[in-house]
CSV table of N, CA, C and O in Angstrom, one decimal:
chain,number,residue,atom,x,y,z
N,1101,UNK,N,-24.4,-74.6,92.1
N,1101,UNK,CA,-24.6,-73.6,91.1
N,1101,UNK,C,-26.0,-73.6,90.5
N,1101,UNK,O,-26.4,-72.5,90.2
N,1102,UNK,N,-26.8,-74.6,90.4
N,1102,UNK,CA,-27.9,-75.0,90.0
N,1102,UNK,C,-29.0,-74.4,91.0
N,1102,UNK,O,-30.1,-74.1,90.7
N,1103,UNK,N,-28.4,-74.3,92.3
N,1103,UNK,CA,-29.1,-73.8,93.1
N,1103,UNK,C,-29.3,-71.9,92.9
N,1103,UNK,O,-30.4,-71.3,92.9
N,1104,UNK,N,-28.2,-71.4,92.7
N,1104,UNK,CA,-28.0,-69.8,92.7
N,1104,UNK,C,-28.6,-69.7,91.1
N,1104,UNK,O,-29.7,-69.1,91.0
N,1105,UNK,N,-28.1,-70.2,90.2
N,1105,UNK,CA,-29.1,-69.7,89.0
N,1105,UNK,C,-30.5,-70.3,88.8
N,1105,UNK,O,-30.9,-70.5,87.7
N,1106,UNK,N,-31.3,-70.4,89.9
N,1106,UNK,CA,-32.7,-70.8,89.8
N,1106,UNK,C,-33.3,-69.8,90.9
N,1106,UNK,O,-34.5,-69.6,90.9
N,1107,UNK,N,-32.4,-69.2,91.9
N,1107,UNK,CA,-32.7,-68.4,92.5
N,1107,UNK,C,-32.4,-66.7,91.8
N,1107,UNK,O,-33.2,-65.8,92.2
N,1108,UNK,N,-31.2,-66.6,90.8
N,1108,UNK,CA,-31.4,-65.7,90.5
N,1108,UNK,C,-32.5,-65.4,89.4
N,1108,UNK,O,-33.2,-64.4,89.4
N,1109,UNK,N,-32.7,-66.5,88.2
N,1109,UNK,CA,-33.7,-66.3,87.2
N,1109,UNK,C,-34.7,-66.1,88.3
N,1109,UNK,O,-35.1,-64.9,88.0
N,1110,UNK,N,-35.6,-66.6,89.5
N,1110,UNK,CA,-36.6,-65.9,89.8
N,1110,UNK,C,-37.0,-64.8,91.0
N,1110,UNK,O,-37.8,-64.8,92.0
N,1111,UNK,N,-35.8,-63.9,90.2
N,1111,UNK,CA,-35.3,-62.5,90.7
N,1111,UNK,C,-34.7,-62.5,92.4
N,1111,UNK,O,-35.1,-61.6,93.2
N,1112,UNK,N,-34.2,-63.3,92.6
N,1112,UNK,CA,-33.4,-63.7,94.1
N,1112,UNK,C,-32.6,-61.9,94.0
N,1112,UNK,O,-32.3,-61.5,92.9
N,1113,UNK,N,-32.3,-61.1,95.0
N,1113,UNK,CA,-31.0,-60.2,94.7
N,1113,UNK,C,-29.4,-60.9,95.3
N,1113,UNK,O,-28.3,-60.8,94.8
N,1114,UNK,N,-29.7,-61.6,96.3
N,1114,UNK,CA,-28.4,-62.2,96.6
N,1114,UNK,C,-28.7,-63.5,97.2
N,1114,UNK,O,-29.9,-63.9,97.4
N,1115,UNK,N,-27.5,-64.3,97.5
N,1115,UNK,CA,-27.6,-65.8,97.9
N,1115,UNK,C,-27.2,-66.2,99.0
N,1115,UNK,O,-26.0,-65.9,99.1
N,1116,UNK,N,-27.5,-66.7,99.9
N,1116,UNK,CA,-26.9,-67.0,101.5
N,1116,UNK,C,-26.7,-68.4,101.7
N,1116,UNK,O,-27.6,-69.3,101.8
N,1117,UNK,N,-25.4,-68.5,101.7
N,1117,UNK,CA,-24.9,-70.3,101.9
N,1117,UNK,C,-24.6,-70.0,103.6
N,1117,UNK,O,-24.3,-69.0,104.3
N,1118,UNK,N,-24.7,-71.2,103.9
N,1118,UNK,CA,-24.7,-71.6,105.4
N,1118,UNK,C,-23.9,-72.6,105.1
N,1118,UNK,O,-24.0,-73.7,104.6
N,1119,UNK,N,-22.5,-71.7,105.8
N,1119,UNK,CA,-21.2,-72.6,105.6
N,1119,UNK,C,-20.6,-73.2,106.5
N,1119,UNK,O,-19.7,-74.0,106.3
N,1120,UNK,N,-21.0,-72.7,108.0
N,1120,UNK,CA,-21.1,-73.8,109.0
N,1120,UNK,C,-22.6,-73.7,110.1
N,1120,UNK,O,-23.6,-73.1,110.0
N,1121,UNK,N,-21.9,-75.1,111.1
N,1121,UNK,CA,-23.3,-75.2,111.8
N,1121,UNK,C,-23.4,-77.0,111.6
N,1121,UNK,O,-23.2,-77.8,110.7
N,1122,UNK,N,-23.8,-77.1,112.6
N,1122,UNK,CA,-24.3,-76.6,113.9
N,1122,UNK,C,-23.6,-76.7,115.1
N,1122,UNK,O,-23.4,-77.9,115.5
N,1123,UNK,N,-23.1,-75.9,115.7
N,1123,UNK,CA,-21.9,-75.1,116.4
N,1123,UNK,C,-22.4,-76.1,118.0
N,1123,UNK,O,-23.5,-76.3,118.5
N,1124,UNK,N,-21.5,-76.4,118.4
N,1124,UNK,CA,-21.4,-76.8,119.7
N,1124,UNK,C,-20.1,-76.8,120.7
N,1124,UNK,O,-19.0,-76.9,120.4
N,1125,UNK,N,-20.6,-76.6,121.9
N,1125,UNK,CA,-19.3,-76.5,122.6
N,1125,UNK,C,-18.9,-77.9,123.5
N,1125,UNK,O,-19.8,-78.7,123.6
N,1126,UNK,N,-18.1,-78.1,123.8
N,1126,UNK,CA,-17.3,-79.8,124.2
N,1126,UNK,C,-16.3,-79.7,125.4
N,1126,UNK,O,-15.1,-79.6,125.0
N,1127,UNK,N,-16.5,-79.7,126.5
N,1127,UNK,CA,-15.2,-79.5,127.2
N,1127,UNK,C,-14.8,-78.1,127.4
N,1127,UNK,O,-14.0,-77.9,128.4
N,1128,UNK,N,-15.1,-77.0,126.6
N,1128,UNK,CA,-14.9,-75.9,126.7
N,1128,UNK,C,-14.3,-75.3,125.4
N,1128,UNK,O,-14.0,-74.1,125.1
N,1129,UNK,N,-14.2,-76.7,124.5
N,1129,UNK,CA,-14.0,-76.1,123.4
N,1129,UNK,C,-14.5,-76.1,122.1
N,1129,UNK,O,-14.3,-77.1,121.4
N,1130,UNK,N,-15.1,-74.9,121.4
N,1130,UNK,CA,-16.0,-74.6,120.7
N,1130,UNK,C,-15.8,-75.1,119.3
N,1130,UNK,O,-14.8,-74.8,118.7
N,1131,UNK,N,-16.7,-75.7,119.0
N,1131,UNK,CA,-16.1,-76.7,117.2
N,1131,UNK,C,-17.8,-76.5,116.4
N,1131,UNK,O,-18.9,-76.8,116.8
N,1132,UNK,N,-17.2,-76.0,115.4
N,1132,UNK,CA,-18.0,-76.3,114.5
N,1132,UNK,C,-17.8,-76.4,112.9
N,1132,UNK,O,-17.1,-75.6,112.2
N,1133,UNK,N,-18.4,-77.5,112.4
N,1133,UNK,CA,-18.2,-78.6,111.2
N,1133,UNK,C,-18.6,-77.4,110.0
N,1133,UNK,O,-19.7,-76.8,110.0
N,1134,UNK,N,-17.8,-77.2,109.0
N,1134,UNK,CA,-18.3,-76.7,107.8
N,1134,UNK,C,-18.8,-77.3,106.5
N,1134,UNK,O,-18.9,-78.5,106.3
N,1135,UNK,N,-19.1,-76.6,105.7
N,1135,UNK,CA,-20.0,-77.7,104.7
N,1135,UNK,C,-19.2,-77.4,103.7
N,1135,UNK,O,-18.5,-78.3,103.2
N,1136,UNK,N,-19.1,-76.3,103.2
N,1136,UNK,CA,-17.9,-76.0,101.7
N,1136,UNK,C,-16.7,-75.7,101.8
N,1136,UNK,O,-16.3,-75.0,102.7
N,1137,UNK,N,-15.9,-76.4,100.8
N,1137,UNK,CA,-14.5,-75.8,100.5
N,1137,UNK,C,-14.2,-74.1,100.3
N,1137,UNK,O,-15.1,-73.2,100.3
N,1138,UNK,N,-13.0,-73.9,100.0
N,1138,UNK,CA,-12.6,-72.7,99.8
N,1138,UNK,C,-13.0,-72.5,98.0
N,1138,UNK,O,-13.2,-71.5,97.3
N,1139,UNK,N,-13.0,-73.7,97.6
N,1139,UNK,CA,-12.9,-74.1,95.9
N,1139,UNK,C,-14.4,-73.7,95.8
N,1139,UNK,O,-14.6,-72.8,95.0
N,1140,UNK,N,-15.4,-74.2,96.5
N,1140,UNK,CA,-16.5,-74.3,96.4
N,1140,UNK,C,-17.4,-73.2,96.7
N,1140,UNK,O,-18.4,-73.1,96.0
N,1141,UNK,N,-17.0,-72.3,97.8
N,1141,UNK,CA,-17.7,-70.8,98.2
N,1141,UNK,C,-16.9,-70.0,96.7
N,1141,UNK,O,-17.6,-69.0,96.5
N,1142,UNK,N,-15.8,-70.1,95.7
N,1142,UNK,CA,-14.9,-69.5,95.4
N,1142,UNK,C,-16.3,-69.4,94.2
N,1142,UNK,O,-16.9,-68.4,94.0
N,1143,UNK,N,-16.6,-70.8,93.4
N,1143,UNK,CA,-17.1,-71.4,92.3
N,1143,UNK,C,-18.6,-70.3,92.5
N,1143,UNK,O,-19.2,-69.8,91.6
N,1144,UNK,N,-19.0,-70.2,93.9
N,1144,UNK,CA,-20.1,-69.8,94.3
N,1144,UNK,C,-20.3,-68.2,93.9
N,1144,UNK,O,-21.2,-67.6,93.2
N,1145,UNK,N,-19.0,-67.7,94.6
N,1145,UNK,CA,-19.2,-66.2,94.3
N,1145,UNK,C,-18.5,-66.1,93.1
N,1145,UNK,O,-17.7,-65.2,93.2
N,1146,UNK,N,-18.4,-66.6,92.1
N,1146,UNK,CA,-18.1,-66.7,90.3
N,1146,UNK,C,-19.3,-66.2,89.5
N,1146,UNK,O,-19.2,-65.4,88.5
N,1147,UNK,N,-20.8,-67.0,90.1
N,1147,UNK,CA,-21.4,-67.9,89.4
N,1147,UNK,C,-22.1,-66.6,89.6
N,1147,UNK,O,-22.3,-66.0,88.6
N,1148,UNK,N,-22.5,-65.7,91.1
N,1148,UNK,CA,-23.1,-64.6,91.7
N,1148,UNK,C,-22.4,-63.1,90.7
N,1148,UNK,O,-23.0,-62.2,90.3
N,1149,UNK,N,-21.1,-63.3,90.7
N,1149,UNK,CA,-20.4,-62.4,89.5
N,1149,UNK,C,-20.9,-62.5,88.3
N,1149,UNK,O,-21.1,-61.4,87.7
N,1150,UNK,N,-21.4,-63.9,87.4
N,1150,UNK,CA,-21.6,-63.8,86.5
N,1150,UNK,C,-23.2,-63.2,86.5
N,1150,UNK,O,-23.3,-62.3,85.6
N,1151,UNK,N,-24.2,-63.5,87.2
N,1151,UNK,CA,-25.2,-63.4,87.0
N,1151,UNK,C,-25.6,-61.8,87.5
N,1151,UNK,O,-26.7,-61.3,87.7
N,1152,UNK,N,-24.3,-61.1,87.7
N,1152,UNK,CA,-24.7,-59.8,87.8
N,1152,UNK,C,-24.3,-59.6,89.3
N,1152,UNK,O,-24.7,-58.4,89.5
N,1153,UNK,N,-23.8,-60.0,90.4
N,1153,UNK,CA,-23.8,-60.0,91.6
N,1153,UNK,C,-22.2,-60.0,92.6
N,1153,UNK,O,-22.0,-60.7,93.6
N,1154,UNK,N,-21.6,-59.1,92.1
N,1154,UNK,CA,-20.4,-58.8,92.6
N,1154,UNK,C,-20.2,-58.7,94.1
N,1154,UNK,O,-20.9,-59.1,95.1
N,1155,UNK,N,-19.1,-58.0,94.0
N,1155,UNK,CA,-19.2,-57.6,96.0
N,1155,UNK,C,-20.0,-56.5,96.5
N,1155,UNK,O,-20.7,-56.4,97.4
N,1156,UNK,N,-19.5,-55.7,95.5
N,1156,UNK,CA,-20.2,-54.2,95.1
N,1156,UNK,C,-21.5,-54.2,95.3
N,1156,UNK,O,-22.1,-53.4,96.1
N,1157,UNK,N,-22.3,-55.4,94.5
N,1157,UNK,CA,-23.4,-54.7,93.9
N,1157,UNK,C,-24.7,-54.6,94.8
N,1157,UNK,O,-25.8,-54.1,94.5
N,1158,UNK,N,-24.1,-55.4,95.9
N,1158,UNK,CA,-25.7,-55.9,96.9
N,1158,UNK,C,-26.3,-57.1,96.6
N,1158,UNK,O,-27.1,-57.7,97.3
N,1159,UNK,N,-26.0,-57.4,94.9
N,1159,UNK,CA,-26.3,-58.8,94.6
N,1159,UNK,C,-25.6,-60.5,94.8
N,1159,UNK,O,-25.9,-61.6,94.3
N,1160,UNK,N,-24.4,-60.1,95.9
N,1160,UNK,CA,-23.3,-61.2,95.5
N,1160,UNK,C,-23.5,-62.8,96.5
N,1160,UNK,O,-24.3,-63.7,96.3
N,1161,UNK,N,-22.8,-62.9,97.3
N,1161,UNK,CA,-22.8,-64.1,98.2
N,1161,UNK,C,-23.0,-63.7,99.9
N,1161,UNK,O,-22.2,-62.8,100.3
N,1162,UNK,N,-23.6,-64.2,100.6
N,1162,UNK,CA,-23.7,-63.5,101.9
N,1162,UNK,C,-23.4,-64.9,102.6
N,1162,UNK,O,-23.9,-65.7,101.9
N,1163,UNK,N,-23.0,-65.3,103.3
N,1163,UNK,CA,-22.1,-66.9,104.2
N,1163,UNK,C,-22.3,-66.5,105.7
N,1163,UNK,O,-21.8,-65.6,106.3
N,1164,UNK,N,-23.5,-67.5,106.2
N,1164,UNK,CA,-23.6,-68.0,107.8
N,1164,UNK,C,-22.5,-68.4,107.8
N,1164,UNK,O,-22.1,-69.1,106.9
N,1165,UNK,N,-21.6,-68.0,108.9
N,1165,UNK,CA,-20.4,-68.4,109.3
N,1165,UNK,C,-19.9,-68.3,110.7
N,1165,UNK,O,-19.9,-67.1,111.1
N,1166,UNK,N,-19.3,-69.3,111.6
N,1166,UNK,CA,-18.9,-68.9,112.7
N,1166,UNK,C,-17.5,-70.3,112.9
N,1166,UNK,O,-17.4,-71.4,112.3
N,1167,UNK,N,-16.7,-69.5,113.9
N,1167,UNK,CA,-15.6,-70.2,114.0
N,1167,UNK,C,-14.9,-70.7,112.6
N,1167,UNK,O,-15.5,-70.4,111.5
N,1168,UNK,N,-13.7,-71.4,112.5
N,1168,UNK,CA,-13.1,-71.5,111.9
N,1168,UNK,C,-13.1,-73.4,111.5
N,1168,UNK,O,-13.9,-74.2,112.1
N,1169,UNK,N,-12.4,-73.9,110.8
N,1169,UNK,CA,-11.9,-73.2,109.2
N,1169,UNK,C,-13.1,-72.1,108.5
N,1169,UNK,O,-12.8,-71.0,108.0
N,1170,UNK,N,-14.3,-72.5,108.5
N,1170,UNK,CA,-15.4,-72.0,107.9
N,1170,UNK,C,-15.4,-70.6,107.2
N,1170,UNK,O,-15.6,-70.4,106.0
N,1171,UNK,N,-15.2,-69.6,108.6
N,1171,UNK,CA,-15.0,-68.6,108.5
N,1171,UNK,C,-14.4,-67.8,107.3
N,1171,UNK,O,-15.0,-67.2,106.5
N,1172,UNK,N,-12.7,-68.2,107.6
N,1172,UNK,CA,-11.7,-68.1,106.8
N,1172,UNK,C,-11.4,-68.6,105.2
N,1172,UNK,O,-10.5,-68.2,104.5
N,1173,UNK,N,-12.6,-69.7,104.9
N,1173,UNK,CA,-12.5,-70.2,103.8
N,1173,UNK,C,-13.5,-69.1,103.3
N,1173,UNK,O,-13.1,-68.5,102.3
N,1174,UNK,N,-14.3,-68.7,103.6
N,1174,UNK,CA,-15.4,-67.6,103.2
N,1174,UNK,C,-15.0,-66.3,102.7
N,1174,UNK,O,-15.4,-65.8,101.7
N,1175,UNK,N,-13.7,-65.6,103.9
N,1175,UNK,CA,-12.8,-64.9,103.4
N,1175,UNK,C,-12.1,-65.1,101.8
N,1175,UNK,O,-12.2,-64.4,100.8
N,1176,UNK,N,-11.4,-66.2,102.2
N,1176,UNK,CA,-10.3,-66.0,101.1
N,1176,UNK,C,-11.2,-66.6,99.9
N,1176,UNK,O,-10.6,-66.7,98.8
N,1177,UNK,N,-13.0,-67.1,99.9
N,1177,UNK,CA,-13.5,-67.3,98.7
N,1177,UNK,C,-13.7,-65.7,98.3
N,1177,UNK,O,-13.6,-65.5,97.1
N,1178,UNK,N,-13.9,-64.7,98.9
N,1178,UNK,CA,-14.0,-63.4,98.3
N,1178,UNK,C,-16.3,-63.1,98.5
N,1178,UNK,O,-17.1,-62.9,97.6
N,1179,UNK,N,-16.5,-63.3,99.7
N,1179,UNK,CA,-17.8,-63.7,99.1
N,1179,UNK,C,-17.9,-62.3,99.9
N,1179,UNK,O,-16.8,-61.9,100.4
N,1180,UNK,N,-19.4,-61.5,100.0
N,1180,UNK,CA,-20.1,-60.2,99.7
N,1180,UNK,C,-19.9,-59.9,101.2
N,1180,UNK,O,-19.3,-58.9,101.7
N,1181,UNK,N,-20.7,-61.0,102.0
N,1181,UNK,CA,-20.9,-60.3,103.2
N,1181,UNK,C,-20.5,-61.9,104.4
N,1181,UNK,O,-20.6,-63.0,103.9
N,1182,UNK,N,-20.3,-61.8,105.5
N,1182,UNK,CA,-20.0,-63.2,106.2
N,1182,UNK,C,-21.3,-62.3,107.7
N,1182,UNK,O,-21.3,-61.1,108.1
N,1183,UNK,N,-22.1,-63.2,108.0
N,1183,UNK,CA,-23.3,-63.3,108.8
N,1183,UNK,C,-22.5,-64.0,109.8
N,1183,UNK,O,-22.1,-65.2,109.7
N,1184,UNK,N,-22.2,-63.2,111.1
N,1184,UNK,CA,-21.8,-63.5,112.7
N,1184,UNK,C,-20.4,-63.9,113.2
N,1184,UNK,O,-19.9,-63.5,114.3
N,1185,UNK,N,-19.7,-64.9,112.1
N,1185,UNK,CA,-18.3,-64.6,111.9
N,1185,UNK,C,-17.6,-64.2,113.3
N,1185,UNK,O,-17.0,-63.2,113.4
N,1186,UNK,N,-17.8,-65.3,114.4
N,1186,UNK,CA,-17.7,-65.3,115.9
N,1186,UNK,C,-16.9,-66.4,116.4
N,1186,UNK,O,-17.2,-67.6,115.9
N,1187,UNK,N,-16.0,-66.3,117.3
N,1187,UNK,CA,-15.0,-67.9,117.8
N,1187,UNK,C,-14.3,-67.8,116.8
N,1187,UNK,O,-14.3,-68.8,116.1
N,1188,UNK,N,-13.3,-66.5,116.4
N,1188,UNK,CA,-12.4,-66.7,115.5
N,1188,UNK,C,-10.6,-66.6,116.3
N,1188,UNK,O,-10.3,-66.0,117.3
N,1189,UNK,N,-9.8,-67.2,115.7
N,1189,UNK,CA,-8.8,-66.7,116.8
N,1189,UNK,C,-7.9,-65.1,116.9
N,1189,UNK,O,-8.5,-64.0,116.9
N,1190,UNK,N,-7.2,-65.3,116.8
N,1190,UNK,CA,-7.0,-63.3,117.3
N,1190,UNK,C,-6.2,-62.9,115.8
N,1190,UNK,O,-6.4,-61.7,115.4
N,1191,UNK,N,-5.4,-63.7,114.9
N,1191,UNK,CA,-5.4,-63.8,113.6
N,1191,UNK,C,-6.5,-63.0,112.8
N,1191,UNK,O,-6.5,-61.8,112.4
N,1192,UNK,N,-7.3,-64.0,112.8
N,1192,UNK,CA,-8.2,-63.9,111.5
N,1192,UNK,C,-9.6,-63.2,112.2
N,1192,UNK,O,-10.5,-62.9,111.4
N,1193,UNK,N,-10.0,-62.8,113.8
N,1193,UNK,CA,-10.9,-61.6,113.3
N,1193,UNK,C,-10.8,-60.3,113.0
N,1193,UNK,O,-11.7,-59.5,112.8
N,1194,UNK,N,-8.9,-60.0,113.2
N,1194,UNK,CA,-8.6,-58.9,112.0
N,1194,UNK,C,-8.5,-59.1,110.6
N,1194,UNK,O,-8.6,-58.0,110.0
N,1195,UNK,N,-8.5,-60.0,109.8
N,1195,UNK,CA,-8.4,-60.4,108.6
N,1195,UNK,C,-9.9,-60.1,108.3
N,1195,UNK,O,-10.3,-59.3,107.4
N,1196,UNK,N,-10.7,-60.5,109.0
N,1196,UNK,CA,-11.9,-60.5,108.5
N,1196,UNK,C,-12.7,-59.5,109.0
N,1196,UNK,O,-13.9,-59.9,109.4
N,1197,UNK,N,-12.4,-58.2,109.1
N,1197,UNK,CA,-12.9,-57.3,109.7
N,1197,UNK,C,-13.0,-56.3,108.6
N,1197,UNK,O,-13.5,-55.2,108.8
């Protein structure tokens, strides 16, 4: 949070968390490690609400995301926009569409 309110006081318009990565493939099958909770992207786009930055506004949370859980925690934090959001299963790249 300390991070987003030092970017917005010096006029940031929105914030880009990189919530997974770094994506590799194994055998054929594609895994990649995420860094935040659903609690924690949730806390994120709060903090972007408070400081004026909704979903609406063009000011809110934007999330590097690919494959899953990552993806989907991103979703259900409610954040502005998800950046590539690829290797999802047949589920959730309608949810997240």
């Amino acid at each position: 949070m300390k991070v987003i309110r030092e970017q917005r006081k010096g006029g940031a318009d929105f914030t880009k968390i990189y919530e997974t990565g770094r994506d590799w493939f194994h055998d054929g099958q594609f895994t990649t490690p995420y860094q935040y909770t659903v609690e924690e992207l949730t806390a994120a786009v709060k903090e972007a609400e408070r400081t004026g930055g909704d979903r609406t506004s063009g000011r809110g949370i934007a999330v590097h995301a690919t494959g899953e859980p990552g993806t989907g925690y991103a979703v259900t934090a409610g954040v502005s926009s998800i950046d590539h959001a690829d290797y999802l299963s047949e589920g959730n790249d309608e949810d997240d569409a």
